[in-house]
Short mmCIF file of C-alpha atoms and ligand atoms in Angstrom, two decimals:
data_model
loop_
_atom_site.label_atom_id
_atom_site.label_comp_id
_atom_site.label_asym_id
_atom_site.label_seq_id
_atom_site.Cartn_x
_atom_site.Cartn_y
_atom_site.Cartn_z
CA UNK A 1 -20.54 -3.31 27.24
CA UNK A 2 -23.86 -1.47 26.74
CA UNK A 3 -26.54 -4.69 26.28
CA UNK A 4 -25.23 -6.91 23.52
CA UNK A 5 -23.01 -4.53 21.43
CA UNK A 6 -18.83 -4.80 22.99
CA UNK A 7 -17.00 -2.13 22.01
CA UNK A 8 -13.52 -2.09 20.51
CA UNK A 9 -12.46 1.24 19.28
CA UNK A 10 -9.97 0.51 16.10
CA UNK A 11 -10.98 -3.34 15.75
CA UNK A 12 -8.13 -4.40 17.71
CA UNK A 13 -9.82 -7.41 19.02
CA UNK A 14 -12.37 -8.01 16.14
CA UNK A 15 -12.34 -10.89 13.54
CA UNK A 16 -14.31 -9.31 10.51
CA UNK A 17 -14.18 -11.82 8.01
CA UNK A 18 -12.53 -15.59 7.64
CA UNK A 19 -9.77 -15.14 5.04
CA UNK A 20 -7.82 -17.89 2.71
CA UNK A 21 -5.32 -15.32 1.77
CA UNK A 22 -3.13 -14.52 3.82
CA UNK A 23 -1.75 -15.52 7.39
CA UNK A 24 0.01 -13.34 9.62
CA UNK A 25 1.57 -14.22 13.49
CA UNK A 26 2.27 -10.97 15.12
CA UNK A 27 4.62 -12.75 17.96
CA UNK A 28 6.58 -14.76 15.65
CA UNK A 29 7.13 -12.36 12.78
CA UNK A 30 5.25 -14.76 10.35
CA UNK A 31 3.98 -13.81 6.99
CA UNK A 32 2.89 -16.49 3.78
CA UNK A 33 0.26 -15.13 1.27
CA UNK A 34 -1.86 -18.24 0.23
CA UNK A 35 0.28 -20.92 2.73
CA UNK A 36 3.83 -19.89 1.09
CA UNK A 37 6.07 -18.11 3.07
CA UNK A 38 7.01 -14.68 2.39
CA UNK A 39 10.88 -15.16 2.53
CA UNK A 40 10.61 -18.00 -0.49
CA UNK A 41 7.93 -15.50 -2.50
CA UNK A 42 10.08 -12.44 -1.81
CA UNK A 43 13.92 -14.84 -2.98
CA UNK A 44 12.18 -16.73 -5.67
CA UNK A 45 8.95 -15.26 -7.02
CA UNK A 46 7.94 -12.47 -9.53
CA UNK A 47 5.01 -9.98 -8.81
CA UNK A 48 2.56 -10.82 -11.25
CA UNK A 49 3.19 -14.56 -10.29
CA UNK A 50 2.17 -13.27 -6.47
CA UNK A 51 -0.55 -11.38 -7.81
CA UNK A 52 -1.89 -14.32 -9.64
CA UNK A 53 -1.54 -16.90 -6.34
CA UNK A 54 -3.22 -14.14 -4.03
CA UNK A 55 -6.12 -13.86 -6.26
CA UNK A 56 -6.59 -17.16 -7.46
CA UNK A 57 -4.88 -19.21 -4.77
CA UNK A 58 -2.53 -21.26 -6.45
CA UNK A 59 0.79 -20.84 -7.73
CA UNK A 60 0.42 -20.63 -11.78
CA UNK A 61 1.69 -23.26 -14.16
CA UNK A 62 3.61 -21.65 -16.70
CA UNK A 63 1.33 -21.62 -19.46
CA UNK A 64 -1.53 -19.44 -17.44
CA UNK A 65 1.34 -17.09 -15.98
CA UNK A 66 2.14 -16.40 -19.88
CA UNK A 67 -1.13 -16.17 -20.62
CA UNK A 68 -1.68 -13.87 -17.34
CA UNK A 69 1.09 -11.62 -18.40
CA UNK A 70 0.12 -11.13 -22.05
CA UNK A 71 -3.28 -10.47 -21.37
CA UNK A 72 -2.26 -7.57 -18.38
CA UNK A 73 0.48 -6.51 -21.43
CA UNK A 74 -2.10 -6.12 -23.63
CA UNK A 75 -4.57 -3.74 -21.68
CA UNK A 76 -1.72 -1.33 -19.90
CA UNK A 77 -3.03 1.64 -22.30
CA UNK A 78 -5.42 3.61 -20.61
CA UNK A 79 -8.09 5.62 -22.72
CA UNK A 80 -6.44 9.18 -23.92
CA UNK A 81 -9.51 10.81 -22.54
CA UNK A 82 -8.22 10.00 -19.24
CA UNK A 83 -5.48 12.93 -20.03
CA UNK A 84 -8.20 15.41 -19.04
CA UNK A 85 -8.17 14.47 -15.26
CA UNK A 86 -4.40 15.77 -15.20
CA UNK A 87 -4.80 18.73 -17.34
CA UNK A 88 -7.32 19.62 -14.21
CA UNK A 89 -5.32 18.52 -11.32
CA UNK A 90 -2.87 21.82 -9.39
CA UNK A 91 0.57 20.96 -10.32
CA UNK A 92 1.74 20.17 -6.65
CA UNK A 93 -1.37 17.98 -5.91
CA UNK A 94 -0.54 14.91 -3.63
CA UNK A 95 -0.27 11.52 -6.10
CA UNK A 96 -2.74 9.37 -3.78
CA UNK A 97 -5.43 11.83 -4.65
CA UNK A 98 -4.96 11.37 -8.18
CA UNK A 99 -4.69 8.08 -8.10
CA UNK A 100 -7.50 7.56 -6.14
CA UNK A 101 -9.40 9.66 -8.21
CA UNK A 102 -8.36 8.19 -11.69
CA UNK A 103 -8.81 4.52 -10.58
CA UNK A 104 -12.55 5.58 -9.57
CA UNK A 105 -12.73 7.27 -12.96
CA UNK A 106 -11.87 3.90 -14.39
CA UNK A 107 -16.13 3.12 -13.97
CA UNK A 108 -16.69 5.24 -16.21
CA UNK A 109 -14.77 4.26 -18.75
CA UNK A 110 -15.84 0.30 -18.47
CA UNK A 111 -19.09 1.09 -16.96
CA UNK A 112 -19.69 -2.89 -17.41
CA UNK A 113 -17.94 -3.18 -14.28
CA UNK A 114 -20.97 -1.73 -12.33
CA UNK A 115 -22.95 -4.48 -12.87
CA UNK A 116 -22.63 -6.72 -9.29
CA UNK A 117 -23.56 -9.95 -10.97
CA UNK A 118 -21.04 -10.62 -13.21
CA UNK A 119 -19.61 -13.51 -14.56
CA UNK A 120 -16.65 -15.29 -13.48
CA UNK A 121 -14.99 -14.50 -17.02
CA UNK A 122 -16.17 -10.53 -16.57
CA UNK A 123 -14.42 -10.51 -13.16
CA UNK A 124 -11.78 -11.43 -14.53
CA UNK A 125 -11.46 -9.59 -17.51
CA UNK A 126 -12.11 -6.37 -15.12
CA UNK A 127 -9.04 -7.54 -12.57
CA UNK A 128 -6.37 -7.72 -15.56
CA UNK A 129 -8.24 -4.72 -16.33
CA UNK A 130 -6.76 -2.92 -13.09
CA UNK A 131 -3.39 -4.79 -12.60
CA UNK A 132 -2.84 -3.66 -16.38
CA UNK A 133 -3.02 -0.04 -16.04
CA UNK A 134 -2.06 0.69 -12.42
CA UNK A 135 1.35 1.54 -13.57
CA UNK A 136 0.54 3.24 -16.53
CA UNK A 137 -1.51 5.33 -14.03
CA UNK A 138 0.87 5.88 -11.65
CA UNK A 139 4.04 6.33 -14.16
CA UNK A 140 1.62 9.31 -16.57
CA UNK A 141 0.91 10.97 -12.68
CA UNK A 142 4.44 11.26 -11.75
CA UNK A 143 5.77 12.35 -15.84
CA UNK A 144 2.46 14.79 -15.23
CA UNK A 145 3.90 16.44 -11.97
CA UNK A 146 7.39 16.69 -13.52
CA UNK A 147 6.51 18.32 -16.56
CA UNK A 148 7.83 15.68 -18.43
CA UNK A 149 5.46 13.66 -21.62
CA UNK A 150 3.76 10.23 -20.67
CA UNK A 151 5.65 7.39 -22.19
CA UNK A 152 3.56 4.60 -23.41
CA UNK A 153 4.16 0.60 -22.38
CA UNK A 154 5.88 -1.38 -24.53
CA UNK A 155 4.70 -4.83 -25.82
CA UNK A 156 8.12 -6.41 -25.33
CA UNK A 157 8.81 -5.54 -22.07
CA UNK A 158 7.34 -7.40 -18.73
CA UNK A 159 5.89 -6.10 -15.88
CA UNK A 160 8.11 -4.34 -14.07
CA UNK A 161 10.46 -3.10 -16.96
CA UNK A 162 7.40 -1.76 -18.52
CA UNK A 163 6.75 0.10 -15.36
CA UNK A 164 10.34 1.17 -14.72
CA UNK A 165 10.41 2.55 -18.40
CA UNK A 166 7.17 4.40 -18.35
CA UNK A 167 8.65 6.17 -14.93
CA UNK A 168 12.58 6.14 -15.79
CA UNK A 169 12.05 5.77 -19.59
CA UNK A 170 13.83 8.01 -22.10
CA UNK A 171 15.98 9.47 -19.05
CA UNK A 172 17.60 7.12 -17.43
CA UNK A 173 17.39 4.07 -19.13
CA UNK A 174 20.61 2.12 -17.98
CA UNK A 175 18.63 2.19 -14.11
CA UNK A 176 15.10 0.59 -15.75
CA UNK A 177 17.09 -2.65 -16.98
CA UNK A 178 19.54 -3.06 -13.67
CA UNK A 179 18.65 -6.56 -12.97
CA UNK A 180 19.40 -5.28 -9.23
CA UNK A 181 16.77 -2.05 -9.66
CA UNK A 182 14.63 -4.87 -11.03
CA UNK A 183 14.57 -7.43 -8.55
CA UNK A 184 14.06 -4.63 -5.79
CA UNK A 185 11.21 -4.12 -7.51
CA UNK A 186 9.71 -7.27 -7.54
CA UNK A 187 11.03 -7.54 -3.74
CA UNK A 188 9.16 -4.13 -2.59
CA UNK A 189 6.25 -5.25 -4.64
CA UNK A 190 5.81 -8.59 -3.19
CA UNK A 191 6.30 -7.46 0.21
CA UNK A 192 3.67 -5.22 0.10
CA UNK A 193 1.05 -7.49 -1.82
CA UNK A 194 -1.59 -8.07 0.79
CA UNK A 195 -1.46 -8.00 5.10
CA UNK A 196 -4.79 -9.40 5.81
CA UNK A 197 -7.62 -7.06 7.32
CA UNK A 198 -5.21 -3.73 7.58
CA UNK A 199 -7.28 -0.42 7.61
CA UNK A 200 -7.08 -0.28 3.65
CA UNK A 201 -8.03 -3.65 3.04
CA UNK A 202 -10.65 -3.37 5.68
CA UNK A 203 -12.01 -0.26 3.98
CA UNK A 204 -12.14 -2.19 0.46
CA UNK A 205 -14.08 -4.85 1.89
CA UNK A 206 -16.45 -2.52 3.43
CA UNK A 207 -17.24 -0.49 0.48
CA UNK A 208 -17.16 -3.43 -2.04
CA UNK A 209 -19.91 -5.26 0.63
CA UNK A 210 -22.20 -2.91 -0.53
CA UNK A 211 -21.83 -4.08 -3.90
CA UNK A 212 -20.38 -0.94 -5.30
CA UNK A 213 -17.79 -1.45 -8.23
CA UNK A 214 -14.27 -2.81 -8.14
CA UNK A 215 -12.76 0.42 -9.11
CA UNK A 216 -14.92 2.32 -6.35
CA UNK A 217 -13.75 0.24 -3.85
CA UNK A 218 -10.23 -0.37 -4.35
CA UNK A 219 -10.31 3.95 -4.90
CA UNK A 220 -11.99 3.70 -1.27
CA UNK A 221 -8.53 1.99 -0.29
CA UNK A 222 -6.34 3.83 -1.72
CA UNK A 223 -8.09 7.25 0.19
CA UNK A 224 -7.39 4.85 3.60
CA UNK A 225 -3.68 4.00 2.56
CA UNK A 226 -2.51 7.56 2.49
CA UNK A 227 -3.09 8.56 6.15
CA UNK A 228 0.37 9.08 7.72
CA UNK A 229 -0.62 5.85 10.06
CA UNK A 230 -0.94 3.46 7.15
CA UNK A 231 0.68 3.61 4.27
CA UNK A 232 1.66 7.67 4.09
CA UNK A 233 4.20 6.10 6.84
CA UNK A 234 6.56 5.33 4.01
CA UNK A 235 6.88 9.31 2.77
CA UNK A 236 6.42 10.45 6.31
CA UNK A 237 9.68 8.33 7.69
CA UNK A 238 11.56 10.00 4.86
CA UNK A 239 10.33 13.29 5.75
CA UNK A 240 11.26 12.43 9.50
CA UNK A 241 14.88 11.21 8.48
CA UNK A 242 15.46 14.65 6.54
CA UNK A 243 14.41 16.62 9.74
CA UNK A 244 16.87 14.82 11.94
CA UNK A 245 19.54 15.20 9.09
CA UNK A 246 18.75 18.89 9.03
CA UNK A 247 18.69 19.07 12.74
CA UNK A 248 22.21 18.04 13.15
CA UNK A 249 21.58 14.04 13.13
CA UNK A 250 20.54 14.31 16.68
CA UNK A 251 18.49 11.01 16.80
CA UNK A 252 18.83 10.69 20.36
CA UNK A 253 16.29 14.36 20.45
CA UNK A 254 14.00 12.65 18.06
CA UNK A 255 13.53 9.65 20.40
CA UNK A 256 12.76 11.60 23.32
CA UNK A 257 10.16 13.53 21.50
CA UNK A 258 8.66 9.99 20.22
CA UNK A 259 8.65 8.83 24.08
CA UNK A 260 7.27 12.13 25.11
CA UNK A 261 3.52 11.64 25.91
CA UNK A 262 2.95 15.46 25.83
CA UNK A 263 4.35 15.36 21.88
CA UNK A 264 2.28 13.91 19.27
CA UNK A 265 5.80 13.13 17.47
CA UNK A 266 5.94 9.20 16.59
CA UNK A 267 8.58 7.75 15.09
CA UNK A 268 7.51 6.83 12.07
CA UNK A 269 7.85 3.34 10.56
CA UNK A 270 8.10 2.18 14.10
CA UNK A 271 5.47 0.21 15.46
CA UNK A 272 2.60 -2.18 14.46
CA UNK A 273 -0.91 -3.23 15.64
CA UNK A 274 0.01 -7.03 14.99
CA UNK A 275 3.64 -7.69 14.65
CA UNK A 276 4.95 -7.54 18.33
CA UNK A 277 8.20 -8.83 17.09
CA UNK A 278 10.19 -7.47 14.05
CA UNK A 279 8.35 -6.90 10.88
CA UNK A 280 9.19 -9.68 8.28
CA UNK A 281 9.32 -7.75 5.51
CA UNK A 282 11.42 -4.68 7.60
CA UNK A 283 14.41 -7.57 7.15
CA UNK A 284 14.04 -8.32 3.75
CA UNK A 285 13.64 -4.74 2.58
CA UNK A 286 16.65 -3.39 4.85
CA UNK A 287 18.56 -5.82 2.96
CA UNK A 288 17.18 -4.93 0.13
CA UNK A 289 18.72 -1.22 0.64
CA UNK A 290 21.61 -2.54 1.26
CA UNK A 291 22.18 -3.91 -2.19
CA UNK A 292 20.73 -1.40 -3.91
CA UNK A 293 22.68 1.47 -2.56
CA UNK A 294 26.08 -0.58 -2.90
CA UNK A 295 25.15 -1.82 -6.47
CA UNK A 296 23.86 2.28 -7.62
CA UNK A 297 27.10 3.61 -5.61
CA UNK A 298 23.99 5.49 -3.54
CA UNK A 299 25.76 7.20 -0.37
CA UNK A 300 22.32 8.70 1.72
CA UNK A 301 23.12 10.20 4.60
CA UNK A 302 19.52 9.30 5.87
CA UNK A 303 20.31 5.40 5.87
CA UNK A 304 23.18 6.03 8.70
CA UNK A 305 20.98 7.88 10.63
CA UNK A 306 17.75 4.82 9.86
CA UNK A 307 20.41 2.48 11.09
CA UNK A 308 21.14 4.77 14.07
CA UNK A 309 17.39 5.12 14.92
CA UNK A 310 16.74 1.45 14.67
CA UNK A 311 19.94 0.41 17.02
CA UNK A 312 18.74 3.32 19.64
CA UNK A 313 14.74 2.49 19.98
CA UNK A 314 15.68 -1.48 19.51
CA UNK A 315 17.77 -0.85 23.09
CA UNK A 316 15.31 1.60 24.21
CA UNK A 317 13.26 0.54 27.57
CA UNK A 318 10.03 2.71 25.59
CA UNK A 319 9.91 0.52 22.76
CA UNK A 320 11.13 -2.72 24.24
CA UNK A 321 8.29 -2.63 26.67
CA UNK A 322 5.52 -1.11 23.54
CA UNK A 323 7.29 -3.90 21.59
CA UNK A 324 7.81 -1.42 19.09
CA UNK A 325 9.87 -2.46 15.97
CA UNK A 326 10.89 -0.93 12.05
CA UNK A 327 7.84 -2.30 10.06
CA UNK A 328 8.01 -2.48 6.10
CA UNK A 329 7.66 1.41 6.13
CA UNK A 330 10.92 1.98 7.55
CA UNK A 331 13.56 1.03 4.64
CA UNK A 332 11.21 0.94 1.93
CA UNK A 333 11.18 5.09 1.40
CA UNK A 334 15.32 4.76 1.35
CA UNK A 335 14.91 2.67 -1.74
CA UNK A 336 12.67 4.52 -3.30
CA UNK A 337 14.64 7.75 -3.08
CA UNK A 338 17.91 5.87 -4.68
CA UNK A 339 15.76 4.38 -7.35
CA UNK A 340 14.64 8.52 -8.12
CA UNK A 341 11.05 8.16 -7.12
CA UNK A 342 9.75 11.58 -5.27
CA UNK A 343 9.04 11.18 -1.62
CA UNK A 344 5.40 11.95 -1.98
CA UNK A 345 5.04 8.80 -5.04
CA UNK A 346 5.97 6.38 -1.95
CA UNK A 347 2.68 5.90 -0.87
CA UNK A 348 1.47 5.60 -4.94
CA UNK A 349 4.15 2.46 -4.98
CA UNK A 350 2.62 0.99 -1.85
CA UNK A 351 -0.64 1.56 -3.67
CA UNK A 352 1.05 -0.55 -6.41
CA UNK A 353 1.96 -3.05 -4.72
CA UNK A 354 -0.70 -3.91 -2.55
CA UNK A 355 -3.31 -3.58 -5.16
CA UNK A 356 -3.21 -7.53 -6.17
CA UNK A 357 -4.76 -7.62 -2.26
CA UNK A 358 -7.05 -5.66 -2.40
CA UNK A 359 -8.25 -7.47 -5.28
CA UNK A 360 -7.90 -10.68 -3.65
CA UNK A 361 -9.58 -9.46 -0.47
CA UNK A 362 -12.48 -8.26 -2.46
CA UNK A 363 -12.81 -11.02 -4.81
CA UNK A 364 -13.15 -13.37 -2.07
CA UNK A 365 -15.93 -10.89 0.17
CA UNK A 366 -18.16 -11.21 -3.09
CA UNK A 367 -17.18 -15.17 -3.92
CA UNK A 368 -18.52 -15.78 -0.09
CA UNK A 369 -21.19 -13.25 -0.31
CA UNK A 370 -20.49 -11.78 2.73
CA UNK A 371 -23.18 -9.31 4.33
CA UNK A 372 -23.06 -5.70 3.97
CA UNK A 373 -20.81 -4.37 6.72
CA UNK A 374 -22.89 -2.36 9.30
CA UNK A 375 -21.19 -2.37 12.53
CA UNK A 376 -23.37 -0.84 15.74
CA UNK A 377 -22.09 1.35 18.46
CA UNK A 378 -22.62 2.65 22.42
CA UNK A 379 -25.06 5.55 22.30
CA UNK A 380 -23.65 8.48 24.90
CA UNK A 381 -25.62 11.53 22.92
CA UNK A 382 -28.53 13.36 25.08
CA UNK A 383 -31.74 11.46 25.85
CA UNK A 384 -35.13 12.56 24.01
CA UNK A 385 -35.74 16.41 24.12
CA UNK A 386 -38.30 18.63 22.58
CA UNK A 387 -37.48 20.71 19.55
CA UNK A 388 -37.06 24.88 20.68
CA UNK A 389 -37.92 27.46 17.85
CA UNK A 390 -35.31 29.71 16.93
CA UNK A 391 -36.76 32.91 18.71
CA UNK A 392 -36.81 31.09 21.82
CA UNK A 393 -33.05 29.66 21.80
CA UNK A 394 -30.69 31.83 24.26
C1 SDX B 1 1.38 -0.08 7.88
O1 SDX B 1 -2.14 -3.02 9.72
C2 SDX B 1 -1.23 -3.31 8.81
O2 SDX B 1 -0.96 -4.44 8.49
C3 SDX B 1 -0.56 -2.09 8.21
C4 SDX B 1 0.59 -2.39 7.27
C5 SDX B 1 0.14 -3.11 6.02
O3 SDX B 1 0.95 -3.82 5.42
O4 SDX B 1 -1.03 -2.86 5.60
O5 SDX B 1 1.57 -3.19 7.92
C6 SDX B 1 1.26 -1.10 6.79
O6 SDX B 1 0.50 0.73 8.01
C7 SDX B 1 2.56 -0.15 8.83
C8 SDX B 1 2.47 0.93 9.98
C9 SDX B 1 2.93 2.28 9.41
N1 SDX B 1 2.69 3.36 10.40
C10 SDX B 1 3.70 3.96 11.07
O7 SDX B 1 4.88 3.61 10.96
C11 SDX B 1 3.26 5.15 11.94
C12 SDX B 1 3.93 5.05 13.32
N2 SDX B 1 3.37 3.89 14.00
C13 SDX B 1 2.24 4.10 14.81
O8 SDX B 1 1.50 5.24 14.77
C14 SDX B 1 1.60 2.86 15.43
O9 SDX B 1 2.61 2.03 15.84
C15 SDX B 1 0.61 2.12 14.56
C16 SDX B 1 -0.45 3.02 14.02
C17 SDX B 1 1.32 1.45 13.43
C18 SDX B 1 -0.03 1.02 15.43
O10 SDX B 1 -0.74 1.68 16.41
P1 SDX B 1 -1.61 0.87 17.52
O11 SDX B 1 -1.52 -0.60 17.33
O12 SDX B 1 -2.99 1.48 17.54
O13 SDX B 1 -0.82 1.14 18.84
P2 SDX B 1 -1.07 2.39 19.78
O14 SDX B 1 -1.21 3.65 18.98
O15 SDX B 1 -2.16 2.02 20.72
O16 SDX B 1 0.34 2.47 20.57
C19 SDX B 1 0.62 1.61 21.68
C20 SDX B 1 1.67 2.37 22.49
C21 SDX B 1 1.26 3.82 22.81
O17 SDX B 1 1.96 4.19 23.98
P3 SDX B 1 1.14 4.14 25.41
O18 SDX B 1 -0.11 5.02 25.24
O19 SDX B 1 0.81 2.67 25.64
O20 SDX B 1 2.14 4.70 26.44
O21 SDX B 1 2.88 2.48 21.72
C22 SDX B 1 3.13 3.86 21.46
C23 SDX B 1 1.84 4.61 21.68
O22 SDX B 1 2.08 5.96 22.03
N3 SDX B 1 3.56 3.94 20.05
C24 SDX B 1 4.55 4.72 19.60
C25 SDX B 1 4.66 4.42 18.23
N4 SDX B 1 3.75 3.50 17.90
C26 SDX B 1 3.08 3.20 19.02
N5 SDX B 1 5.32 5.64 20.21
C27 SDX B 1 6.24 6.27 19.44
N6 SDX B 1 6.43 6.04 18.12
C28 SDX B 1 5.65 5.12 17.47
N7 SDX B 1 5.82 4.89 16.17
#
């Protein structure tokens, strides 16, 4: 404590903001987005129906879902202009910095949306704006870094489909209309709609309190969701898995280097600052692999040695006593891989999904007008001292 300011390095013991949105109990495992729990939203819900109960907190009636869908159908062309960004872009850069970079690019093609005082009805028209060409974003950056030409969305397909097509399209197209590709979709998506005041969310809410623009914001979050901590967790367990596989499939070696305090190795998609109990969503998406891989005839070596990782920390005295458990990074990568996403789009489909969260999150900071976020800190720099000129420096 230095006089009134406490100090809590990483937030772990700071309330920023009262939320609606979403409810999370770290000891129990509990998750619901809006009061509903996320096992029902996951079993019997679509994305865009989540997406539309996050931000507007209520579960649509079926004529505004219809209405929601067509009008995010309608706007998932993004300007041709915005083919310039790629031309510039080196062929092996990483996806989050594109897409981080073309979402904040999407001001200046709707510059209304710099205007902090908008209406209800321009808020809204900007948020279809964004759900509506997220995955024509992300689809035209992955075509881009295969060499492959964009494919344009469809006006007969939904949501996902459109997605799967504009990714998968023209290649493979028996996998874009699986029904079981397509309801892992919806699953990964749903799971990773929102999580309350994580660093990304945290980091939209802070830039958006300053009442810069919707697309500068949720760009801010998607720079914060790519550290290897966050959401880069997802491509980094895969990358992890692959070096054990290559390494002879010696998990046990990988666990001691993950208890060894002398080696910054974690084991990634392990561990969580809230859920001290197994990640909700870690169950549903392990499942989820499950299914997917039996249903694709998918045999990855890296799931047997997942499974072997999970079974040795969950017995391991280290992580019982850390309370250290798979979170929803830990399966979800093992998905993507069957479903023929690169590893290093993983983190772009977490983007994805969390996106109608972000929205949410910041949608509510401006409907409560919350204060610009300026948190203070404990000064331990030198005291007052008198400038030297350079001649007289040693
Ligand atoms: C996400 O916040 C959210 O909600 C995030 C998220 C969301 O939906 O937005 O859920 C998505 O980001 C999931 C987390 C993905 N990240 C990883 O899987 C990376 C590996 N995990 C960790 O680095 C870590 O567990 C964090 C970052 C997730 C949480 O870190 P904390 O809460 O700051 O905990 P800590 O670093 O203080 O660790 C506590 C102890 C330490 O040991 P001691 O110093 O007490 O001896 O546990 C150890 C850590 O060394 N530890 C691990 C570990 N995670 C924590 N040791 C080995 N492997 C790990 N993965």
């Amino acid at each position: 404590q230095s006089g009134y300011i406490t100090l809590d390095p990483g937030f772990k013991n700071t309330g920023s903001t009262k939320s609606a949105i979403t409810f999370l109990d770290g000891e129990k495992g509990v998750l619901t987005y809006r009061g509903y729990a996320i096992e029902d939203l996951a079993d019997k819900s679509t994305f865009l129906e989540v997406a539309y109960l996050l931000i507007y907190g209520e579960l649509p009636t079926k004529d505004v879902l219809e209405k929601f869908r067509a009008d995010i159908r309608s706007q998932m062309m993004i300007h041709e202009d915005m083919k310039n960004f790629f031309a510039g872009f080196p062929s092996k850069s990483h996806p989050m910095g594109q897409l981080s970079c073309l979402v904040g690019a999407l001001s200046a093609f709707y510059p209304e949306s710099l205007n902090p005082n908008q209406t209800d009805e321009e808020e809204n028209k900007m948020i279809i704006n964004l759900l509506a060409k997220m995955p024509t974003i992300v689809s035209w950056i992955q075509k881009k870094s295969l060499g492959h030409p964009v494919v344009y969305p469809k006006n007969n397909f939904g949501y996902i489909e459109n997605f799967l097509n504009m990714i998968f399209g023209e290649v493979n197209q028996e996998k874009t209309f699986d029904p079981v590709v397509i309801d892992a979709m919806h699953k990964l998506l749903i799971l990773h709609a929102d999580h309350e005041q994580n660093c990304s969310t945290s980091t939209v809410r802070m830039v958006g309190s300053s009442n810069a623009n919707m697309y500068a914001s949720i760009s801010a979050g998607i720079n914060a969701l790519w550290g290897p901590l966050h959401g880069g967790a997802n491509q980094a367990v895969i990358e992890m898995l692959e070096a054990i596989k290559n390494d002879g499939g010696d998990a046990d070696k990988y666990l001691a280097k993950a208890k060894d305090k002398n080696d910054p190795f974690r084991l990634m998609g392990f561990g969580h600052r809230v859920y001290k109990n197994f990640d909700p969503r870690a169950k549903i998406i392990k499942k989820a692999c499950d299914d997917v891989l039996e249903k694709l005839g998918v045999q990855d070596p890296v799931l047997d040695i997942a499974k072997r990782l999970e079974e040795a920390a969950l017995s391991d005295q280290y992580f019982i006593d850390r309370k250290l458990y798979p979170n929803v990074d830990f399966y979800s990568g093992i998905i993507y891989r069957a479903l023929g996403f690169n590893s290093d789009m993983f983190t772009v489909l977490f983007a994805l999904g969390r996106l109608p969260g972000w929205i949410a999150q910041w949608k509510e900071m401006r409907d409560n007008k919350e204060p610009i976020g300026r948190p203070r800190q404990v000064y331990i720099g030198e005291n007052l001292r008198q400038y030297v000129p350079i001649a007289d420096r040693k």
